[in-house]
Amino acid sequence: MCGIVGYIGNREVYPILIKGLRRLEYRGYDSAGVALLNKKGDLNVYKRKGKVSELEAFASASDTTGNMGIGHTRWATHGEPNDVNSHPHYSQTKDLVIIHNGIIENYSAIKEGLKKRGHTFLSQTDTEVLIHLIEDIKQHENMKLGHAVLAALNQVIGAYSIVVMDKNDPNTLVAAKKGSPMVIGIGTDEFFIASDASPIVEFTKNVVYLEDEQVAIIRRGEELKIRNLKDKEITPYVQKLTIELEAIEKGGYDHFMLKEIYEQPRSVKDSMRGRLNAEKGEVKLGGIVEHEAKFKNAKRIVFIACGTSWHAGLVGEYLFEEFARIPVEVEYASEFRYRNPVIYPDDIIIAISQSGETADTLAAIELAKSKGATIVGVCNVVGSSIARATHAGSYTHAGPEIGVASTKAFTAQVTVLTLMALHVARLRGTMAESRFIFRKRIYFPCCIRGGFKIKRDFLHTR
Ligand code: GLU
């Protein structure tokens, strides 16, 4: 998944966009671009295949002024990585521009329809089709930008987070999301938009996470307005960001991955904090307490996850079968969602995701939910889509993981799954009490938290 940044306010926008794109570089990308509206009303688009530094070099001699703009790092899905396919993309008249993360699955049918109406396309992307559709609706239905975006998204199948701006409206940005994440930071007379909180955190702690199928109308000097795709107004839920800037910076290490490897003693400790009373041999996870009866009677647990989280699920299978004696299946969410899996109402589905935004895992959750199963999440990002979509769950508390190859997020997932399996084993009486005794005593004073006075020991589980 690639990166999105946007800004509207009184500051110079270009440095904010470039800095934001740099903060999002960790996601991987093949090209980068920005669109800036200057004070004269010119809409300048600069985009380049390659790194953000190449984009900077390309734009260095050009006009980069303005205090409203959008920026993007692309990871191509439709059309090869090149300058033309890079985002932002213009509409037919070049009055509108868009940046987009995700895939418009029915872009081809929409494109054919638009071609018949005289539209011509410069790129091979699905994204360009969407901005042409928005403009077509805006012109023919005589709609404002926000409503045109809303109407266009009602015709779209797929996943997206988008930001759109209009050369003729220097006071409005429109953002929307389905499947891909989108955060809006609220400052004083200014708004920041991004695909995760890292470009926003140094400017403001007040953020709104857009939900799926919501459209945000972000107007200079006005309150944030959100509508859903049925055109119903939604009251924005403003949350406080809990991460600090230093937590997403490299802290003296050459690479984020190295930093994160060294952070593991702390992150594993944080995953157990307040959940383990080693003296009493007690393990309690808030997410399970409310669903103890379900776990007690469960005939089966199904893990759904992708990538590294799926590997944590494989470890989880051993843990739950060994300790809690419940049969476990581990499924790739992207397979699960597209087949017709047998799911019973007494199944427990454990969905694992570091970001809490994995699109396939989210879709698999909705499928399992529709069959009546109980869904428990294990994710790292507080307030993420998976945390909200599940019936209950446990955060891993690993802190932000920037490295693409997962380290501390994985070990934190395995830690939480271990605690979960032990909690359930105790409930079901499948492990002898003697197995909850301690083999070795190590004292960690920093673990005295959460009502438990914990002398950190290792559970003797075998
Ligand atoms: N589907 C779009 C493209 O290929 C967006 C890809 C992305 O998420 O970066 O341009």
Short mmCIF file of C-alpha atoms and ligand atoms in Angstrom, two decimals:
data_model
loop_
_atom_site.label_atom_id
_atom_site.label_comp_id
_atom_site.label_asym_id
_atom_site.label_seq_id
_atom_site.Cartn_x
_atom_site.Cartn_y
_atom_site.Cartn_z
CA MET A 1 0.00 0.00 0.00
CA CYS A 2 1.37 3.37 -0.95
CA GLY A 3 1.20 6.83 0.57
CA ILE A 4 -1.12 9.79 0.60
CA VAL A 5 -0.54 13.27 2.04
CA GLY A 6 -2.64 16.39 1.80
CA TYR A 7 -2.76 19.83 3.38
CA ILE A 8 -4.96 22.89 3.42
CA GLY A 9 -4.17 25.89 5.63
CA ASN A 10 -1.89 28.90 5.80
CA ARG A 11 1.54 27.29 5.63
CA GLU A 12 3.56 26.64 2.51
CA VAL A 13 2.29 23.26 1.43
CA TYR A 14 5.19 21.83 -0.59
CA PRO A 15 7.63 21.21 2.32
CA ILE A 16 4.80 19.59 4.29
CA LEU A 17 3.98 17.25 1.41
CA ILE A 18 7.59 16.31 0.75
CA LYS A 19 8.26 15.65 4.43
CA GLY A 20 5.06 13.62 4.67
CA LEU A 21 5.97 11.56 1.61
CA ARG A 22 9.36 10.87 3.13
CA ARG A 23 7.71 9.63 6.30
CA LEU A 24 5.65 7.27 4.15
CA GLU A 25 8.61 5.98 2.12
CA TYR A 26 8.88 2.95 4.38
CA ARG A 27 5.79 1.48 2.71
CA GLY A 28 7.67 1.06 -0.55
CA TYR A 29 6.70 2.78 -3.80
CA ASP A 30 7.75 3.20 -7.40
CA SER A 31 6.97 6.85 -8.11
CA ALA A 32 6.00 10.07 -6.39
CA GLY A 33 4.08 13.22 -7.20
CA VAL A 34 2.44 16.37 -5.88
CA ALA A 35 -0.26 18.80 -6.99
CA LEU A 36 -0.13 22.36 -5.65
CA LEU A 37 -2.54 25.22 -6.04
CA ASN A 38 -0.71 28.55 -6.00
CA LYS A 39 -2.11 31.95 -5.03
CA LYS A 40 -2.73 32.89 -8.69
CA GLY A 41 -4.95 29.82 -9.08
CA ASP A 42 -2.50 27.71 -11.11
CA LEU A 43 -2.69 24.01 -10.44
CA ASN A 44 0.86 22.67 -10.74
CA VAL A 45 1.44 18.94 -10.93
CA TYR A 46 4.93 17.45 -10.62
CA LYS A 47 5.37 13.69 -10.75
CA ARG A 48 8.19 11.32 -11.40
CA LYS A 49 9.01 7.66 -11.50
CA GLY A 50 11.53 6.90 -8.75
CA LYS A 51 12.24 8.28 -5.30
CA VAL A 52 10.88 11.36 -3.54
CA SER A 53 14.37 12.87 -3.90
CA GLU A 54 14.03 12.56 -7.71
CA LEU A 55 10.69 14.32 -7.57
CA GLU A 56 12.32 17.11 -5.52
CA ALA A 57 15.12 17.48 -8.04
CA PHE A 58 12.59 17.55 -10.87
CA ALA A 59 10.45 20.24 -9.21
CA SER A 60 13.33 22.32 -7.85
CA ALA A 61 13.34 24.93 -10.61
CA SER A 62 9.55 25.18 -10.82
CA ASP A 63 6.87 27.02 -8.90
CA THR A 64 6.17 25.04 -5.74
CA THR A 65 4.28 27.76 -3.89
CA GLY A 66 0.78 27.48 -2.50
CA ASN A 67 -0.96 26.53 0.70
CA MET A 68 -3.17 23.73 -0.49
CA GLY A 69 -1.97 20.52 -2.10
CA ILE A 70 -1.80 16.75 -2.28
CA GLY A 71 1.08 14.28 -2.55
CA HIS A 72 1.37 10.60 -3.39
CA THR A 73 3.76 7.69 -3.49
CA ARG A 74 2.52 5.06 -5.93
CA TRP A 75 2.85 1.32 -5.96
CA ALA A 76 1.58 0.49 -9.42
CA THR A 77 -1.30 -1.89 -9.88
CA HIS A 78 -2.67 -0.64 -13.22
CA GLY A 79 -0.08 0.45 -15.74
CA GLU A 80 3.67 0.25 -15.42
CA PRO A 81 5.60 2.56 -13.11
CA ASN A 82 6.42 5.59 -15.25
CA ASP A 83 6.01 9.37 -15.12
CA VAL A 84 2.64 9.40 -16.87
CA ASN A 85 1.05 6.71 -14.71
CA SER A 86 2.30 8.40 -11.53
CA HIS A 87 -0.21 10.32 -9.44
CA PRO A 88 -1.74 12.93 -9.20
CA HIS A 89 -3.98 12.48 -12.24
CA TYR A 90 -5.91 15.24 -13.97
CA SER A 91 -9.54 15.17 -15.06
CA GLN A 92 -10.50 15.80 -18.70
CA THR A 93 -10.48 19.61 -18.35
CA LYS A 94 -7.44 19.52 -16.05
CA ASP A 95 -9.43 21.42 -13.42
CA LEU A 96 -9.54 18.50 -11.00
CA VAL A 97 -6.73 16.31 -9.68
CA ILE A 98 -6.78 13.09 -7.68
CA ILE A 99 -4.44 10.87 -5.70
CA HIS A 100 -5.54 7.32 -4.97
CA ASN A 101 -4.43 4.28 -3.03
CA GLY A 102 -6.09 1.04 -3.98
CA ILE A 103 -7.81 -0.51 -6.97
CA ILE A 104 -10.96 0.42 -8.87
CA GLU A 105 -12.10 -3.03 -9.97
CA ASN A 106 -14.73 -1.90 -12.50
CA TYR A 107 -12.58 0.85 -14.04
CA SER A 108 -12.60 -0.75 -17.46
CA ALA A 109 -16.40 -0.61 -17.91
CA ILE A 110 -16.48 2.98 -16.59
CA LYS A 111 -13.64 3.95 -18.95
CA GLU A 112 -15.48 2.57 -21.98
CA GLY A 113 -18.59 4.56 -21.04
CA LEU A 114 -16.57 7.76 -20.59
CA LYS A 115 -14.74 7.29 -23.89
CA LYS A 116 -18.11 7.21 -25.63
CA ARG A 117 -18.82 10.56 -23.99
CA GLY A 118 -15.66 12.05 -25.46
CA HIS A 119 -13.15 11.52 -22.64
CA THR A 120 -9.56 10.82 -23.56
CA PHE A 121 -7.07 9.23 -21.19
CA LEU A 122 -3.37 9.82 -20.81
CA SER A 123 -2.44 6.98 -18.47
CA GLN A 124 -3.23 3.31 -18.10
CA THR A 125 -4.38 3.70 -14.52
CA ASP A 126 -7.72 2.96 -12.91
CA THR A 127 -7.24 6.19 -10.95
CA GLU A 128 -7.45 8.49 -13.96
CA VAL A 129 -10.79 6.90 -14.84
CA LEU A 130 -12.15 7.81 -11.42
CA ILE A 131 -11.26 11.51 -11.66
CA HIS A 132 -12.79 11.68 -15.14
CA LEU A 133 -15.96 10.10 -13.77
CA ILE A 134 -16.07 12.61 -10.90
CA GLU A 135 -15.75 15.51 -13.32
CA ASP A 136 -18.31 14.06 -15.71
CA ILE A 137 -20.85 13.79 -12.88
CA LYS A 138 -19.94 17.22 -11.51
CA GLN A 139 -20.53 18.87 -14.89
CA HIS A 140 -23.61 16.97 -15.99
CA GLU A 141 -25.39 16.92 -12.65
CA ASN A 142 -24.18 20.42 -11.78
CA MET A 143 -22.92 19.24 -8.41
CA LYS A 144 -20.38 20.57 -5.94
CA LEU A 145 -17.15 18.60 -5.72
CA GLY A 146 -18.10 16.72 -2.52
CA HIS A 147 -21.38 15.48 -3.94
CA ALA A 148 -19.81 14.57 -7.27
CA VAL A 149 -17.20 12.47 -5.44
CA LEU A 150 -19.95 10.81 -3.44
CA ALA A 151 -22.00 10.04 -6.55
CA ALA A 152 -18.97 8.67 -8.41
CA LEU A 153 -17.98 6.43 -5.51
CA ASN A 154 -21.46 4.95 -5.54
CA GLN A 155 -20.63 3.61 -9.01
CA VAL A 156 -17.28 2.21 -8.04
CA ILE A 157 -16.38 -1.33 -6.98
CA GLY A 158 -13.06 -1.71 -5.26
CA ALA A 159 -10.84 -0.29 -2.58
CA TYR A 160 -9.69 3.27 -2.35
CA SER A 161 -8.48 6.11 -0.33
CA ILE A 162 -8.55 9.26 -2.41
CA VAL A 163 -8.03 12.99 -2.12
CA VAL A 164 -9.41 15.30 -4.78
CA MET A 165 -8.93 19.01 -5.37
CA ASP A 166 -10.46 21.51 -7.76
CA LYS A 167 -8.51 24.36 -9.32
CA ASN A 168 -11.63 26.53 -9.14
CA ASP A 169 -12.21 25.97 -5.45
CA PRO A 170 -9.08 26.98 -3.50
CA ASN A 171 -10.78 26.33 -0.17
CA THR A 172 -11.80 22.69 -0.43
CA LEU A 173 -10.21 19.25 -0.40
CA VAL A 174 -12.37 16.15 -0.59
CA ALA A 175 -11.14 12.85 0.84
CA ALA A 176 -12.80 9.45 0.92
CA LYS A 177 -11.94 5.91 1.83
CA LYS A 178 -12.96 2.30 1.53
CA GLY A 179 -10.58 -0.47 2.44
CA SER A 180 -7.43 1.67 2.54
CA PRO A 181 -6.80 3.82 5.62
CA MET A 182 -7.17 7.60 5.81
CA VAL A 183 -6.49 9.95 8.72
CA ILE A 184 -7.38 13.65 8.93
CA GLY A 185 -5.41 15.81 11.36
CA ILE A 186 -7.17 18.89 12.69
CA GLY A 187 -5.00 21.91 13.45
CA THR A 188 -5.86 25.56 14.01
CA ASP A 189 -7.33 26.78 10.71
CA GLU A 190 -5.60 23.93 8.92
CA PHE A 191 -6.08 20.26 8.08
CA PHE A 192 -3.60 17.49 7.36
CA ILE A 193 -4.54 14.35 5.49
CA ALA A 194 -2.53 11.14 5.29
CA SER A 195 -2.73 7.43 4.81
CA ASP A 196 -1.30 6.93 8.29
CA ALA A 197 -0.59 9.18 11.23
CA SER A 198 3.19 9.47 10.70
CA PRO A 199 3.10 12.61 8.47
CA ILE A 200 0.60 14.28 10.82
CA VAL A 201 1.91 13.63 14.31
CA GLU A 202 4.41 16.51 14.39
CA PHE A 203 1.67 19.03 13.56
CA THR A 204 -1.36 17.95 15.56
CA LYS A 205 -2.55 15.21 17.89
CA ASN A 206 -6.24 15.67 17.06
CA VAL A 207 -7.25 13.27 14.34
CA VAL A 208 -10.28 11.71 12.74
CA TYR A 209 -9.96 8.25 11.20
CA LEU A 210 -12.34 8.05 8.25
CA GLU A 211 -14.48 4.93 8.18
CA ASP A 212 -15.20 2.94 5.04
CA GLU A 213 -17.55 4.62 2.58
CA GLN A 214 -17.18 8.02 4.19
CA VAL A 215 -16.41 11.23 2.31
CA ALA A 216 -14.79 14.16 4.13
CA ILE A 217 -15.37 17.70 2.93
CA ILE A 218 -12.39 19.62 4.23
CA ARG A 219 -12.89 23.36 3.91
CA ARG A 220 -10.48 26.09 4.91
CA GLY A 221 -11.65 27.86 8.06
CA GLU A 222 -14.65 25.57 8.58
CA GLU A 223 -15.46 22.51 10.67
CA LEU A 224 -14.70 19.14 9.14
CA LYS A 225 -17.78 17.62 7.49
CA ILE A 226 -18.25 13.93 6.86
CA ARG A 227 -20.98 12.20 4.84
CA ASN A 228 -21.46 8.55 4.08
CA LEU A 229 -22.14 7.23 0.60
CA LYS A 230 -25.87 7.40 1.32
CA ASP A 231 -25.37 11.16 1.77
CA LYS A 232 -26.09 11.04 5.49
CA GLU A 233 -24.09 13.50 7.60
CA ILE A 234 -21.82 11.82 10.17
CA THR A 235 -20.45 13.56 13.24
CA PRO A 236 -16.64 13.34 13.11
CA TYR A 237 -15.14 11.40 16.02
CA VAL A 238 -11.98 13.26 17.03
CA GLN A 239 -9.36 11.09 18.72
CA LYS A 240 -6.02 11.98 20.34
CA LEU A 241 -2.98 10.45 18.71
CA THR A 242 -0.98 8.53 21.25
CA ILE A 243 2.25 8.13 19.25
CA GLU A 244 5.12 10.58 19.60
CA LEU A 245 7.27 11.77 16.74
CA GLU A 246 10.40 10.18 18.19
CA ALA A 247 8.62 6.82 18.20
CA ILE A 248 8.49 6.92 14.41
CA GLU A 249 12.00 8.26 13.91
CA LYS A 250 15.14 6.14 13.73
CA GLY A 251 16.56 7.07 17.13
CA GLY A 252 20.23 6.70 16.15
CA TYR A 253 19.91 3.40 14.30
CA ASP A 254 20.80 3.10 10.63
CA HIS A 255 17.53 1.44 9.77
CA PHE A 256 14.07 1.23 11.27
CA MET A 257 14.26 -2.55 11.17
CA LEU A 258 17.39 -2.58 13.31
CA LYS A 259 15.80 -0.18 15.78
CA GLU A 260 12.74 -2.38 15.95
CA ILE A 261 14.77 -5.55 16.52
CA TYR A 262 16.40 -3.88 19.53
CA GLU A 263 13.06 -2.68 20.79
CA GLN A 264 11.77 -6.23 21.23
CA PRO A 265 12.52 -6.72 24.93
CA ARG A 266 10.43 -3.62 25.61
CA SER A 267 7.68 -4.43 23.14
CA VAL A 268 7.27 -7.99 24.42
CA LYS A 269 7.14 -6.59 27.95
CA ASP A 270 4.53 -4.04 26.84
CA SER A 271 2.46 -6.84 25.30
CA MET A 272 2.34 -8.63 28.67
CA ARG A 273 2.00 -5.56 30.84
CA GLY A 274 -1.07 -5.66 33.07
CA ARG A 275 -2.14 -9.01 31.65
CA LEU A 276 0.09 -11.39 33.51
CA ASN A 277 0.27 -11.90 37.24
CA ALA A 278 3.24 -14.14 37.37
CA GLU A 279 3.08 -14.62 41.14
CA LYS A 280 -0.41 -16.04 40.96
CA GLY A 281 0.18 -17.70 37.63
CA GLU A 282 -2.73 -15.66 36.26
CA VAL A 283 -3.24 -14.50 32.72
CA LYS A 284 -6.09 -12.19 31.83
CA LEU A 285 -6.86 -10.49 28.56
CA GLY A 286 -9.65 -7.93 28.65
CA GLY A 287 -10.72 -8.90 25.14
CA ILE A 288 -11.45 -12.46 26.21
CA VAL A 289 -13.05 -11.83 29.57
CA GLU A 290 -16.31 -10.73 27.94
CA HIS A 291 -16.41 -13.77 25.68
CA GLU A 292 -15.24 -16.43 28.10
CA ALA A 293 -18.35 -18.58 27.62
CA LYS A 294 -17.80 -18.63 23.86
CA PHE A 295 -14.18 -19.67 24.24
CA LYS A 296 -15.14 -22.28 26.81
CA ASN A 297 -17.60 -23.93 24.44
CA ALA A 298 -15.80 -23.32 21.14
CA LYS A 299 -15.52 -26.37 18.89
CA ARG A 300 -13.08 -24.67 16.58
CA ILE A 301 -10.89 -21.60 16.19
CA VAL A 302 -10.05 -20.19 12.76
CA PHE A 303 -7.16 -17.76 12.41
CA ILE A 304 -7.43 -15.37 9.48
CA ALA A 305 -4.48 -13.20 8.53
CA CYS A 306 -2.04 -12.31 5.79
CA GLY A 307 1.75 -12.31 5.51
CA THR A 308 3.66 -12.11 8.77
CA SER A 309 0.44 -12.16 10.80
CA TRP A 310 -0.47 -15.44 9.11
CA HIS A 311 2.84 -16.85 10.33
CA ALA A 312 1.95 -15.70 13.85
CA GLY A 313 -1.31 -17.60 13.34
CA LEU A 314 0.66 -20.77 12.59
CA VAL A 315 2.37 -20.41 15.96
CA GLY A 316 -1.05 -19.65 17.48
CA GLU A 317 -2.35 -22.96 16.15
CA TYR A 318 0.30 -24.88 18.10
CA LEU A 319 -0.35 -22.81 21.23
CA PHE A 320 -4.13 -23.17 21.24
CA GLU A 321 -4.11 -26.86 20.37
CA GLU A 322 -1.41 -27.64 22.92
CA PHE A 323 -2.76 -25.59 25.82
CA ALA A 324 -6.49 -25.12 25.23
CA ARG A 325 -7.17 -28.32 23.25
CA ILE A 326 -9.33 -26.57 20.67
CA PRO A 327 -8.88 -27.57 17.01
CA VAL A 328 -7.45 -24.70 15.02
CA GLU A 329 -7.35 -23.83 11.33
CA VAL A 330 -5.11 -21.11 9.96
CA GLU A 331 -6.41 -19.45 6.80
CA TYR A 332 -4.98 -16.91 4.44
CA ALA A 333 -7.54 -14.10 4.55
CA SER A 334 -7.25 -13.46 0.80
CA GLU A 335 -8.25 -17.10 0.09
CA PHE A 336 -10.88 -17.27 2.81
CA ARG A 337 -12.75 -14.19 1.57
CA TYR A 338 -13.02 -15.38 -2.02
CA ARG A 339 -14.11 -18.97 -1.38
CA ASN A 340 -17.21 -20.17 0.38
CA PRO A 341 -15.85 -21.28 3.75
CA VAL A 342 -17.90 -23.33 6.19
CA ILE A 343 -18.34 -21.18 9.29
CA TYR A 344 -20.51 -22.08 12.27
CA PRO A 345 -22.01 -19.61 14.73
CA ASP A 346 -20.03 -21.19 17.56
CA ASP A 347 -16.73 -20.74 15.72
CA ILE A 348 -14.25 -18.23 17.04
CA ILE A 349 -12.39 -16.33 14.37
CA ILE A 350 -9.13 -14.72 15.46
CA ALA A 351 -8.11 -12.02 12.99
CA ILE A 352 -4.48 -10.92 13.21
CA SER A 353 -3.07 -7.78 11.60
CA GLN A 354 -0.28 -5.42 12.62
CA SER A 355 -1.83 -2.32 11.04
CA GLY A 356 -5.41 -3.34 11.66
CA GLU A 357 -6.09 -2.19 8.10
CA THR A 358 -5.27 -5.29 6.01
CA ALA A 359 -8.00 -5.16 3.37
CA ASP A 360 -8.32 -8.94 2.83
CA THR A 361 -8.47 -9.60 6.58
CA LEU A 362 -11.16 -6.96 6.97
CA ALA A 363 -13.23 -8.52 4.18
CA ALA A 364 -12.77 -11.98 5.74
CA ILE A 365 -13.97 -10.58 9.10
CA GLU A 366 -17.15 -9.24 7.50
CA LEU A 367 -17.78 -12.60 5.83
CA ALA A 368 -17.33 -14.55 9.08
CA LYS A 369 -19.47 -12.01 10.94
CA SER A 370 -22.29 -12.47 8.45
CA LYS A 371 -22.30 -16.19 9.34
CA GLY A 372 -22.67 -15.41 13.03
CA ALA A 373 -19.18 -16.32 14.27
CA THR A 374 -17.48 -14.47 17.12
CA ILE A 375 -14.59 -12.38 15.85
CA VAL A 376 -11.61 -11.57 18.05
CA GLY A 377 -8.92 -9.21 16.77
CA VAL A 378 -5.22 -9.12 17.52
CA CYS A 379 -3.77 -5.92 16.16
CA ASN A 380 -1.24 -3.27 16.95
CA VAL A 381 -2.77 0.01 15.86
CA VAL A 382 -5.23 1.38 18.38
CA GLY A 383 -8.52 2.46 16.84
CA SER A 384 -7.74 0.76 13.50
CA SER A 385 -10.45 -0.64 11.23
CA ILE A 386 -9.97 -4.22 12.45
CA ALA A 387 -10.09 -3.11 16.08
CA ARG A 388 -13.44 -1.52 15.31
CA ALA A 389 -14.83 -4.30 13.12
CA THR A 390 -14.26 -7.16 15.60
CA HIS A 391 -16.45 -8.13 18.57
CA ALA A 392 -13.49 -8.04 20.96
CA GLY A 393 -9.76 -8.21 20.85
CA SER A 394 -6.36 -7.54 22.29
CA TYR A 395 -3.89 -4.93 21.20
CA THR A 396 -0.29 -6.09 20.85
CA HIS A 397 1.16 -2.75 22.09
CA ALA A 398 4.32 -3.17 20.00
CA GLY A 399 4.48 0.55 19.10
CA PRO A 400 4.76 1.74 15.48
CA GLU A 401 6.56 -0.67 13.18
CA ILE A 402 8.06 1.10 10.19
CA GLY A 403 10.35 -1.67 8.86
CA VAL A 404 8.58 -3.57 6.10
CA ALA A 405 10.07 -6.87 7.27
CA SER A 406 8.22 -7.40 10.53
CA THR A 407 10.14 -8.02 13.74
CA LYS A 408 8.73 -6.60 16.97
CA ALA A 409 5.15 -6.66 15.67
CA PHE A 410 5.50 -10.40 15.04
CA THR A 411 7.00 -11.22 18.42
CA ALA A 412 4.29 -9.10 20.09
CA GLN A 413 1.60 -11.02 18.18
CA VAL A 414 3.05 -14.33 19.32
CA THR A 415 3.24 -13.00 22.88
CA VAL A 416 -0.43 -12.01 22.87
CA LEU A 417 -1.46 -15.32 21.31
CA THR A 418 0.48 -17.14 24.02
CA LEU A 419 -1.32 -15.19 26.72
CA MET A 420 -4.64 -15.81 24.98
CA ALA A 421 -4.06 -19.55 24.69
CA LEU A 422 -3.08 -19.73 28.38
CA HIS A 423 -6.12 -17.71 29.43
CA VAL A 424 -8.40 -20.04 27.46
CA ALA A 425 -6.59 -23.13 28.76
CA ARG A 426 -7.26 -22.00 32.33
CA LEU A 427 -10.92 -21.43 31.47
CA ARG A 428 -11.33 -24.83 29.92
CA GLY A 429 -9.28 -26.62 32.53
CA THR A 430 -7.15 -28.21 29.84
CA MET A 431 -3.84 -27.52 31.54
CA ALA A 432 -2.91 -28.86 34.94
CA GLU A 433 -2.58 -26.08 37.50
CA SER A 434 0.93 -27.30 38.16
CA ARG A 435 1.87 -26.18 34.65
CA PHE A 436 1.16 -22.57 35.60
CA ILE A 437 3.95 -22.50 38.17
CA PHE A 438 7.21 -20.64 37.69
CA ARG A 439 10.50 -22.03 36.84
CA LYS A 440 12.75 -19.04 37.13
CA ARG A 441 12.46 -15.69 38.84
CA ILE A 442 13.59 -12.47 37.29
CA TYR A 443 12.51 -9.17 38.75
CA PHE A 444 11.42 -6.38 36.41
CA PRO A 445 10.29 -3.46 38.54
CA CYS A 446 8.96 -1.59 35.53
CA CYS A 447 6.28 -4.22 35.14
CA ILE A 448 4.39 -3.12 38.24
CA ARG A 449 1.35 -1.82 36.45
CA GLY A 450 -2.27 -2.36 35.70
CA GLY A 451 -3.26 -3.50 39.19
CA PHE A 452 -0.87 -6.42 39.16
CA LYS A 453 2.33 -6.36 41.12
CA ILE A 454 4.24 -8.43 38.66
CA LYS A 455 7.48 -10.13 39.41
CA ARG A 456 8.36 -11.09 35.91
CA ASP A 457 8.80 -14.81 35.78
CA PHE A 458 8.53 -17.25 33.00
CA LEU A 459 5.50 -19.40 32.98
CA HIS A 460 6.40 -22.98 33.30
CA THR A 461 4.24 -24.42 30.61
CA ARG A 462 5.64 -27.83 29.95
N1 GLU B 1 -4.32 1.59 -8.74
C1 GLU B 1 -3.61 2.80 -8.74
C2 GLU B 1 -2.48 2.79 -9.77
O1 GLU B 1 -2.07 1.79 -10.26
C3 GLU B 1 -3.07 3.16 -7.36
C4 GLU B 1 -2.00 2.21 -6.91
C5 GLU B 1 -1.54 2.55 -5.51
O2 GLU B 1 -2.26 2.18 -4.54
O3 GLU B 1 -0.46 3.17 -5.38
O4 GLU B 1 -2.01 3.81 -10.14
#
